Amino acid sequence: MADLFLKQAKEYAKARPSYPTELFQFIASKTPSHELAWDVGTGSGQAAKHLAAIYKNVIGTDTSEKQLEFATKLPNVKYQHTPPIMSMEEVEQKVAAQGSVDLVTIAQSLHWFDLPSFYKQVNWVLKKPHGVIAAICYNVARVSEEVDKVFDQYYEDVLSPYWDPARKLVEDNYRSIDFPFEPVDGADHTGPFEFVSEVTMDLDNYLTLIRSSSAYQTAKDKGVELLGQDLVQKFKVAWGHNGPRVAKFPVVVKIGKVGDA
């Protein structure tokens, strides 16, 4: 998975949306204490910076050193490069001790994981019974009727063949992803719970966002340029002016607590 984002790490850090503050307020309201959060697959730290405003300490881990180079630097956030597969001893060494973590977050990356192995680690590090896991994902941005029409055709006809099969879990807003945790206090299910992230961007930022996808990079590695000049021109016409527009990203979170497992 890390290899897919290695070559466009700078573009990813520049173009990917931040998350709404309300999302993290909701997540944090479900953890009794706010001492330590582990942000897994932290990338360039989009989620970690929000967690740092609420939790005393944050550990952000990623298998891509290149992504971590662009991560937001904050005094209470420690970034750690980790191997794709970790033993429990490595988890304790690189992340935290058993039963010491209040919250585990995974933003836009749970669908890449070996879930049985990862969930064993989650159960090991979280405080029992109220430690919380929150898996966040967002779907394609909605900009305007004209821009969305061009993008949707591009997504279906041009981009789709290059997506990894795991992308289907994102398109489904994580409804079908394995998530064996108990509902948090005040909820009778584990989600997905819906939010929206609004980002003001110009056309160049929007095109950079498109180029930051793993499917685009997969095609590029095969010598295929998916965003040719003809398509760029279609986006320019649809955009309609040189100024910025507001892109709305649907954001969802699956959230649960570890219980006594």
PDB file of C-alpha atoms in Angstrom:
ATOM      1  CA  MET A   1       0.000   0.000   0.000  1.00  0.00           C
ATOM      2  CA  ALA A   2       2.779   2.452   0.894  1.00  0.00           C
ATOM      3  CA  ASP A   3       4.282   2.068  -2.578  1.00  0.00           C
ATOM      4  CA  LEU A   4       1.071   3.342  -4.174  1.00  0.00           C
ATOM      5  CA  PHE A   5       1.437   6.694  -2.426  1.00  0.00           C
ATOM      6  CA  LEU A   6       5.210   6.953  -2.400  1.00  0.00           C
ATOM      7  CA  LYS A   7       5.700   8.842  -5.660  1.00  0.00           C
ATOM      8  CA  GLN A   8       2.966  11.411  -5.106  1.00  0.00           C
ATOM      9  CA  ALA A   9       3.487  12.013  -1.372  1.00  0.00           C
ATOM     10  CA  LYS A  10       3.902  15.777  -1.863  1.00  0.00           C
ATOM     11  CA  GLU A  11       0.738  15.996  -3.955  1.00  0.00           C
ATOM     12  CA  TYR A  12      -1.133  13.902  -1.397  1.00  0.00           C
ATOM     13  CA  ALA A  13      -0.109  16.212   1.455  1.00  0.00           C
ATOM     14  CA  LYS A  14      -1.034  19.309  -0.554  1.00  0.00           C
ATOM     15  CA  ALA A  15      -4.341  18.207  -2.010  1.00  0.00           C
ATOM     16  CA  ARG A  16      -6.031  15.861   0.437  1.00  0.00           C
ATOM     17  CA  PRO A  17      -8.810  17.422   2.531  1.00  0.00           C
ATOM     18  CA  SER A  18      -8.638  18.074   6.210  1.00  0.00           C
ATOM     19  CA  TYR A  19     -11.411  16.711   8.371  1.00  0.00           C
ATOM     20  CA  PRO A  20     -14.201  18.648  10.085  1.00  0.00           C
ATOM     21  CA  THR A  21     -13.548  19.590  13.697  1.00  0.00           C
ATOM     22  CA  GLU A  22     -16.991  18.227  14.587  1.00  0.00           C
ATOM     23  CA  LEU A  23     -15.845  14.743  13.575  1.00  0.00           C
ATOM     24  CA  PHE A  24     -13.060  14.667  16.148  1.00  0.00           C
ATOM     25  CA  GLN A  25     -15.222  16.285  18.808  1.00  0.00           C
ATOM     26  CA  PHE A  26     -17.684  13.445  18.275  1.00  0.00           C
ATOM     27  CA  ILE A  27     -14.959  10.792  18.447  1.00  0.00           C
ATOM     28  CA  ALA A  28     -13.278  12.321  21.508  1.00  0.00           C
ATOM     29  CA  SER A  29     -16.610  12.519  23.341  1.00  0.00           C
ATOM     30  CA  LYS A  30     -16.645   8.703  23.343  1.00  0.00           C
ATOM     31  CA  THR A  31     -13.307   8.248  25.144  1.00  0.00           C
ATOM     32  CA  PRO A  32     -13.417   8.811  28.945  1.00  0.00           C
ATOM     33  CA  SER A  33      -9.809  10.067  29.009  1.00  0.00           C
ATOM     34  CA  HIS A  34      -7.700  11.955  26.522  1.00  0.00           C
ATOM     35  CA  GLU A  35      -4.161  10.915  27.343  1.00  0.00           C
ATOM     36  CA  LEU A  36      -2.963   9.006  24.282  1.00  0.00           C
ATOM     37  CA  ALA A  37      -4.221   8.488  20.717  1.00  0.00           C
ATOM     38  CA  TRP A  38      -2.664   6.297  18.031  1.00  0.00           C
ATOM     39  CA  ASP A  39      -3.266   7.452  14.456  1.00  0.00           C
ATOM     40  CA  VAL A  40      -2.489   4.496  12.187  1.00  0.00           C
ATOM     41  CA  GLY A  41      -1.669   5.113   8.525  1.00  0.00           C
ATOM     42  CA  THR A  42      -1.219   8.751   9.468  1.00  0.00           C
ATOM     43  CA  GLY A  43       0.170   9.726   6.049  1.00  0.00           C
ATOM     44  CA  SER A  44       0.878  13.437   6.128  1.00  0.00           C
ATOM     45  CA  GLY A  45      -0.904  13.906   9.437  1.00  0.00           C
ATOM     46  CA  GLN A  46      -4.318  15.226   8.408  1.00  0.00           C
ATOM     47  CA  ALA A  47      -6.025  13.431  11.298  1.00  0.00           C
ATOM     48  CA  ALA A  48      -3.119  13.625  13.749  1.00  0.00           C
ATOM     49  CA  LYS A  49      -3.185  17.424  13.846  1.00  0.00           C
ATOM     50  CA  HIS A  50      -6.845  17.355  14.914  1.00  0.00           C
ATOM     51  CA  LEU A  51      -6.163  14.741  17.567  1.00  0.00           C
ATOM     52  CA  ALA A  52      -3.272  16.828  18.914  1.00  0.00           C
ATOM     53  CA  ALA A  53      -5.718  19.581  19.860  1.00  0.00           C
ATOM     54  CA  ILE A  54      -7.670  17.175  22.098  1.00  0.00           C
ATOM     55  CA  TYR A  55      -5.304  14.433  23.291  1.00  0.00           C
ATOM     56  CA  LYS A  56      -2.259  15.006  25.477  1.00  0.00           C
ATOM     57  CA  ASN A  57      -0.080  12.838  23.231  1.00  0.00           C
ATOM     58  CA  VAL A  58      -0.508  11.401  19.740  1.00  0.00           C
ATOM     59  CA  ILE A  59       1.495   8.667  18.023  1.00  0.00           C
ATOM     60  CA  GLY A  60       1.218   8.794  14.237  1.00  0.00           C
ATOM     61  CA  THR A  61       2.522   5.727  12.398  1.00  0.00           C
ATOM     62  CA  ASP A  62       2.870   4.967   8.709  1.00  0.00           C
ATOM     63  CA  THR A  63       4.643   2.445   6.515  1.00  0.00           C
ATOM     64  CA  SER A  64       5.723   5.229   4.125  1.00  0.00           C
ATOM     65  CA  GLU A  65       8.702   7.311   5.236  1.00  0.00           C
ATOM     66  CA  LYS A  66       8.072   9.658   2.301  1.00  0.00           C
ATOM     67  CA  GLN A  67       4.561  10.446   3.503  1.00  0.00           C
ATOM     68  CA  LEU A  68       5.864  11.162   7.010  1.00  0.00           C
ATOM     69  CA  GLU A  69       8.298  13.727   5.615  1.00  0.00           C
ATOM     70  CA  PHE A  70       5.294  15.929   4.816  1.00  0.00           C
ATOM     71  CA  ALA A  71       3.443  15.348   8.097  1.00  0.00           C
ATOM     72  CA  THR A  72       2.418  18.327  10.214  1.00  0.00           C
ATOM     73  CA  LYS A  73       4.971  18.810  13.013  1.00  0.00           C
ATOM     74  CA  LEU A  74       3.480  19.454  16.441  1.00  0.00           C
ATOM     75  CA  PRO A  75       5.071  19.225  19.921  1.00  0.00           C
ATOM     76  CA  ASN A  76       2.722  16.529  21.211  1.00  0.00           C
ATOM     77  CA  VAL A  77       2.733  14.382  18.063  1.00  0.00           C
ATOM     78  CA  LYS A  78       5.380  11.709  17.562  1.00  0.00           C
ATOM     79  CA  TYR A  79       5.650  10.234  14.073  1.00  0.00           C
ATOM     80  CA  GLN A  80       6.997   6.729  13.712  1.00  0.00           C
ATOM     81  CA  HIS A  81       7.856   4.734  10.602  1.00  0.00           C
ATOM     82  CA  THR A  82       6.661   1.161  11.015  1.00  0.00           C
ATOM     83  CA  PRO A  83       6.888  -2.031   8.956  1.00  0.00           C
ATOM     84  CA  PRO A  84       3.721  -3.310   7.248  1.00  0.00           C
ATOM     85  CA  ILE A  85       3.550  -6.195   9.726  1.00  0.00           C
ATOM     86  CA  MET A  86       4.423  -5.721  13.399  1.00  0.00           C
ATOM     87  CA  SER A  87       4.763  -8.214  16.214  1.00  0.00           C
ATOM     88  CA  MET A  88       3.276  -7.293  19.576  1.00  0.00           C
ATOM     89  CA  GLU A  89       6.805  -6.599  20.771  1.00  0.00           C
ATOM     90  CA  GLU A  90       7.234  -4.085  17.946  1.00  0.00           C
ATOM     91  CA  VAL A  91       3.866  -2.520  18.729  1.00  0.00           C
ATOM     92  CA  GLU A  92       4.984  -2.005  22.318  1.00  0.00           C
ATOM     93  CA  GLN A  93       8.343  -0.612  21.192  1.00  0.00           C
ATOM     94  CA  LYS A  94       7.128   1.686  18.422  1.00  0.00           C
ATOM     95  CA  VAL A  95       3.617   2.601  19.592  1.00  0.00           C
ATOM     96  CA  ALA A  96       2.612   2.044  23.205  1.00  0.00           C
ATOM     97  CA  ALA A  97       2.339  -0.420  26.065  1.00  0.00           C
ATOM     98  CA  GLN A  98      -0.512  -2.874  26.418  1.00  0.00           C
ATOM     99  CA  GLY A  99      -3.770  -1.313  27.582  1.00  0.00           C
ATOM    100  CA  SER A 100      -2.437   2.257  27.497  1.00  0.00           C
ATOM    101  CA  VAL A 101      -4.159   3.858  24.482  1.00  0.00           C
ATOM    102  CA  ASP A 102      -7.462   5.750  24.719  1.00  0.00           C
ATOM    103  CA  LEU A 103      -8.164   5.966  20.995  1.00  0.00           C
ATOM    104  CA  VAL A 104      -7.029   4.335  17.770  1.00  0.00           C
ATOM    105  CA  THR A 105      -7.867   6.218  14.571  1.00  0.00           C
ATOM    106  CA  ILE A 106      -7.448   5.113  10.986  1.00  0.00           C
ATOM    107  CA  ALA A 107      -8.204   7.786   8.375  1.00  0.00           C
ATOM    108  CA  GLN A 108      -8.709   6.729   4.756  1.00  0.00           C
ATOM    109  CA  SER A 109      -6.571   3.615   5.098  1.00  0.00           C
ATOM    110  CA  LEU A 110      -8.332   0.795   6.996  1.00  0.00           C
ATOM    111  CA  HIS A 111      -9.313  -0.824   3.691  1.00  0.00           C
ATOM    112  CA  TRP A 112      -5.619  -1.493   2.979  1.00  0.00           C
ATOM    113  CA  PHE A 113      -4.969  -3.379   6.210  1.00  0.00           C
ATOM    114  CA  ASP A 114      -4.681  -7.046   7.108  1.00  0.00           C
ATOM    115  CA  LEU A 115      -7.687  -6.668   9.388  1.00  0.00           C
ATOM    116  CA  PRO A 116      -7.397  -9.780  11.608  1.00  0.00           C
ATOM    117  CA  SER A 117      -3.776  -8.945  12.490  1.00  0.00           C
ATOM    118  CA  PHE A 118      -4.480  -5.263  12.947  1.00  0.00           C
ATOM    119  CA  TYR A 119      -7.504  -5.837  15.159  1.00  0.00           C
ATOM    120  CA  LYS A 120      -5.399  -8.037  17.447  1.00  0.00           C
ATOM    121  CA  GLN A 121      -3.049  -5.074  17.882  1.00  0.00           C
ATOM    122  CA  VAL A 122      -5.970  -2.722  18.512  1.00  0.00           C
ATOM    123  CA  ASN A 123      -7.387  -4.998  21.199  1.00  0.00           C
ATOM    124  CA  TRP A 124      -3.935  -5.255  22.762  1.00  0.00           C
ATOM    125  CA  VAL A 125      -3.139  -1.522  23.000  1.00  0.00           C
ATOM    126  CA  LEU A 126      -6.562  -0.087  23.867  1.00  0.00           C
ATOM    127  CA  LYS A 127      -7.640   0.494  27.436  1.00  0.00           C
ATOM    128  CA  LYS A 128     -10.416  -1.871  28.482  1.00  0.00           C
ATOM    129  CA  PRO A 129     -13.343  -1.662  28.423  1.00  0.00           C
ATOM    130  CA  HIS A 130     -13.757   1.882  27.082  1.00  0.00           C
ATOM    131  CA  GLY A 131     -10.896   2.229  24.577  1.00  0.00           C
ATOM    132  CA  VAL A 132     -12.240   3.381  21.221  1.00  0.00           C
ATOM    133  CA  ILE A 133     -11.390   2.647  17.597  1.00  0.00           C
ATOM    134  CA  ALA A 134     -12.564   5.048  14.883  1.00  0.00           C
ATOM    135  CA  ALA A 135     -12.152   4.319  11.167  1.00  0.00           C
ATOM    136  CA  ILE A 136     -12.664   7.354   8.963  1.00  0.00           C
ATOM    137  CA  CYS A 137     -13.073   7.536   5.224  1.00  0.00           C
ATOM    138  CA  TYR A 138     -14.221  10.123   2.726  1.00  0.00           C
ATOM    139  CA  ASN A 139     -15.611   9.803  -0.748  1.00  0.00           C
ATOM    140  CA  VAL A 140     -15.285  11.848  -3.924  1.00  0.00           C
ATOM    141  CA  ALA A 141     -15.695  15.608  -3.670  1.00  0.00           C
ATOM    142  CA  ARG A 142     -18.818  17.312  -4.940  1.00  0.00           C
ATOM    143  CA  VAL A 143     -18.128  20.717  -6.496  1.00  0.00           C
ATOM    144  CA  SER A 144     -20.867  21.699  -8.920  1.00  0.00           C
ATOM    145  CA  GLU A 145     -23.248  19.978 -11.291  1.00  0.00           C
ATOM    146  CA  GLU A 146     -20.974  20.705 -14.252  1.00  0.00           C
ATOM    147  CA  VAL A 147     -17.700  19.667 -12.598  1.00  0.00           C
ATOM    148  CA  ASP A 148     -19.231  16.579 -10.988  1.00  0.00           C
ATOM    149  CA  LYS A 149     -20.569  15.404 -14.356  1.00  0.00           C
ATOM    150  CA  VAL A 150     -17.084  15.511 -15.899  1.00  0.00           C
ATOM    151  CA  PHE A 151     -15.524  13.866 -12.861  1.00  0.00           C
ATOM    152  CA  ASP A 152     -18.094  11.080 -12.605  1.00  0.00           C
ATOM    153  CA  GLN A 153     -17.538  10.131 -16.244  1.00  0.00           C
ATOM    154  CA  TYR A 154     -13.767  10.196 -15.670  1.00  0.00           C
ATOM    155  CA  TYR A 155     -14.155   8.067 -12.511  1.00  0.00           C
ATOM    156  CA  GLU A 156     -16.326   5.424 -14.166  1.00  0.00           C
ATOM    157  CA  ASP A 157     -14.809   5.241 -17.636  1.00  0.00           C
ATOM    158  CA  VAL A 158     -11.137   6.144 -17.129  1.00  0.00           C
ATOM    159  CA  LEU A 159     -10.069   5.697 -13.503  1.00  0.00           C
ATOM    160  CA  SER A 160     -12.045   2.630 -12.409  1.00  0.00           C
ATOM    161  CA  PRO A 161      -9.881  -0.047 -14.083  1.00  0.00           C
ATOM    162  CA  TYR A 162      -6.862   1.083 -12.065  1.00  0.00           C
ATOM    163  CA  TRP A 163      -8.387   1.005  -8.595  1.00  0.00           C
ATOM    164  CA  ASP A 164      -7.341  -1.709  -6.182  1.00  0.00           C
ATOM    165  CA  PRO A 165     -10.343  -3.917  -5.249  1.00  0.00           C
ATOM    166  CA  ALA A 166     -10.153  -2.492  -1.709  1.00  0.00           C
ATOM    167  CA  ARG A 167     -11.514   0.770  -3.123  1.00  0.00           C
ATOM    168  CA  LYS A 168     -14.977  -0.814  -3.132  1.00  0.00           C
ATOM    169  CA  LEU A 169     -14.999  -0.607   0.670  1.00  0.00           C
ATOM    170  CA  VAL A 170     -14.564   3.171   0.451  1.00  0.00           C
ATOM    171  CA  GLU A 171     -17.251   3.519  -2.203  1.00  0.00           C
ATOM    172  CA  ASP A 172     -19.539   1.652   0.209  1.00  0.00           C
ATOM    173  CA  ASN A 173     -18.651   4.111   3.010  1.00  0.00           C
ATOM    174  CA  TYR A 174     -17.211   1.201   5.050  1.00  0.00           C
ATOM    175  CA  ARG A 175     -20.677  -0.334   5.512  1.00  0.00           C
ATOM    176  CA  SER A 176     -19.379  -3.747   4.483  1.00  0.00           C
ATOM    177  CA  ILE A 177     -15.960  -3.641   6.128  1.00  0.00           C
ATOM    178  CA  ASP A 178     -15.298  -6.080   8.971  1.00  0.00           C
ATOM    179  CA  PHE A 179     -15.531  -4.115  12.228  1.00  0.00           C
ATOM    180  CA  PRO A 180     -15.891  -6.452  15.254  1.00  0.00           C
ATOM    181  CA  PHE A 181     -16.343  -3.891  18.022  1.00  0.00           C
ATOM    182  CA  GLU A 182     -19.123  -2.868  20.411  1.00  0.00           C
ATOM    183  CA  PRO A 183     -21.152   0.313  19.879  1.00  0.00           C
ATOM    184  CA  VAL A 184     -19.819   3.250  21.877  1.00  0.00           C
ATOM    185  CA  ASP A 185     -21.852   4.715  24.712  1.00  0.00           C
ATOM    186  CA  GLY A 186     -24.959   6.467  23.439  1.00  0.00           C
ATOM    187  CA  ALA A 187     -25.109   4.505  20.170  1.00  0.00           C
ATOM    188  CA  ASP A 188     -26.815   1.279  19.164  1.00  0.00           C
ATOM    189  CA  HIS A 189     -24.609   0.602  16.139  1.00  0.00           C
ATOM    190  CA  THR A 190     -21.036   1.253  14.988  1.00  0.00           C
ATOM    191  CA  GLY A 191     -21.906   3.447  12.015  1.00  0.00           C
ATOM    192  CA  PRO A 192     -21.115   4.765   9.573  1.00  0.00           C
ATOM    193  CA  PHE A 193     -21.857   8.183  11.066  1.00  0.00           C
ATOM    194  CA  GLU A 194     -21.903  10.969   8.476  1.00  0.00           C
ATOM    195  CA  PHE A 195     -20.064  14.309   8.326  1.00  0.00           C
ATOM    196  CA  VAL A 196     -18.990  16.743   5.602  1.00  0.00           C
ATOM    197  CA  SER A 197     -15.610  18.381   4.994  1.00  0.00           C
ATOM    198  CA  GLU A 198     -15.689  21.617   2.992  1.00  0.00           C
ATOM    199  CA  VAL A 199     -12.504  22.721   1.259  1.00  0.00           C
ATOM    200  CA  THR A 200     -12.015  25.848  -0.820  1.00  0.00           C
ATOM    201  CA  MET A 201      -9.831  25.062  -3.822  1.00  0.00           C
ATOM    202  CA  ASP A 202      -8.991  26.372  -7.250  1.00  0.00           C
ATOM    203  CA  LEU A 203      -8.854  24.244 -10.378  1.00  0.00           C
ATOM    204  CA  ASP A 204      -5.135  23.515 -10.004  1.00  0.00           C
ATOM    205  CA  ASN A 205      -5.722  22.181  -6.479  1.00  0.00           C
ATOM    206  CA  TYR A 206      -8.608  20.092  -7.744  1.00  0.00           C
ATOM    207  CA  LEU A 207      -6.504  18.545 -10.493  1.00  0.00           C
ATOM    208  CA  THR A 208      -3.727  17.893  -7.978  1.00  0.00           C
ATOM    209  CA  LEU A 209      -6.296  16.074  -5.846  1.00  0.00           C
ATOM    210  CA  ILE A 210      -7.181  13.857  -8.804  1.00  0.00           C
ATOM    211  CA  ARG A 211      -3.513  13.129  -9.477  1.00  0.00           C
ATOM    212  CA  SER A 212      -2.938  12.152  -5.839  1.00  0.00           C
ATOM    213  CA  SER A 213      -5.098   9.024  -6.075  1.00  0.00           C
ATOM    214  CA  SER A 214      -3.540   5.579  -5.951  1.00  0.00           C
ATOM    215  CA  ALA A 215      -5.386   4.605  -9.154  1.00  0.00           C
ATOM    216  CA  TYR A 216      -3.855   7.541 -11.035  1.00  0.00           C
ATOM    217  CA  GLN A 217      -0.374   6.538  -9.837  1.00  0.00           C
ATOM    218  CA  THR A 218      -0.962   2.897 -10.774  1.00  0.00           C
ATOM    219  CA  ALA A 219      -1.845   3.954 -14.311  1.00  0.00           C
ATOM    220  CA  LYS A 220       1.124   6.304 -14.488  1.00  0.00           C
ATOM    221  CA  ASP A 221       3.465   3.491 -13.450  1.00  0.00           C
ATOM    222  CA  LYS A 222       2.130   1.548 -16.435  1.00  0.00           C
ATOM    223  CA  GLY A 223       2.863   4.449 -18.772  1.00  0.00           C
ATOM    224  CA  VAL A 224      -0.741   5.642 -18.975  1.00  0.00           C
ATOM    225  CA  GLU A 225      -1.603   9.321 -18.425  1.00  0.00           C
ATOM    226  CA  LEU A 226      -5.230   9.441 -17.295  1.00  0.00           C
ATOM    227  CA  LEU A 227      -5.494  13.209 -17.059  1.00  0.00           C
ATOM    228  CA  GLY A 228      -4.662  14.255 -20.612  1.00  0.00           C
ATOM    229  CA  GLN A 229      -5.039  17.743 -22.020  1.00  0.00           C
ATOM    230  CA  ASP A 230      -8.458  17.032 -23.519  1.00  0.00           C
ATOM    231  CA  LEU A 231      -9.799  16.008 -20.128  1.00  0.00           C
ATOM    232  CA  VAL A 232      -8.120  18.939 -18.390  1.00  0.00           C
ATOM    233  CA  GLN A 233      -9.840  21.237 -20.892  1.00  0.00           C
ATOM    234  CA  LYS A 234     -13.207  19.665 -20.055  1.00  0.00           C
ATOM    235  CA  PHE A 235     -12.590  20.392 -16.382  1.00  0.00           C
ATOM    236  CA  LYS A 236     -11.614  24.003 -17.206  1.00  0.00           C
ATOM    237  CA  VAL A 237     -14.845  24.548 -19.114  1.00  0.00           C
ATOM    238  CA  ALA A 238     -16.893  22.924 -16.345  1.00  0.00           C
ATOM    239  CA  TRP A 239     -15.109  24.961 -13.645  1.00  0.00           C
ATOM    240  CA  GLY A 240     -16.317  28.074 -15.437  1.00  0.00           C
ATOM    241  CA  HIS A 241     -13.984  30.725 -13.979  1.00  0.00           C
ATOM    242  CA  ASN A 242     -10.479  31.196 -12.624  1.00  0.00           C
ATOM    243  CA  GLY A 243     -11.516  31.575  -9.004  1.00  0.00           C
ATOM    244  CA  PRO A 244     -11.912  29.040  -6.210  1.00  0.00           C
ATOM    245  CA  ARG A 245     -14.879  26.802  -5.532  1.00  0.00           C
ATOM    246  CA  VAL A 246     -16.016  24.951  -2.423  1.00  0.00           C
ATOM    247  CA  ALA A 247     -15.527  21.188  -2.655  1.00  0.00           C
ATOM    248  CA  LYS A 248     -17.665  19.121  -0.289  1.00  0.00           C
ATOM    249  CA  PHE A 249     -16.278  15.733   0.737  1.00  0.00           C
ATOM    250  CA  PRO A 250     -18.718  13.243   2.312  1.00  0.00           C
ATOM    251  CA  VAL A 251     -16.929  11.897   5.421  1.00  0.00           C
ATOM    252  CA  VAL A 252     -18.005   8.873   7.460  1.00  0.00           C
ATOM    253  CA  VAL A 253     -16.698   7.195  10.575  1.00  0.00           C
ATOM    254  CA  LYS A 254     -17.125   3.680  11.915  1.00  0.00           C
ATOM    255  CA  ILE A 255     -16.630   3.809  15.664  1.00  0.00           C
ATOM    256  CA  GLY A 256     -16.658   1.210  18.401  1.00  0.00           C
ATOM    257  CA  LYS A 257     -15.184   0.320  21.767  1.00  0.00           C
ATOM    258  CA  VAL A 258     -13.056  -2.654  22.628  1.00  0.00           C
ATOM    259  CA  GLY A 259     -15.151  -3.804  25.580  1.00  0.00           C
ATOM    260  CA  ASP A 260     -13.715  -6.640  27.650  1.00  0.00           C
ATOM    261  CA  ALA A 261     -12.357  -8.571  24.655  1.00  0.00           C
TER     262      ALA A 261
END
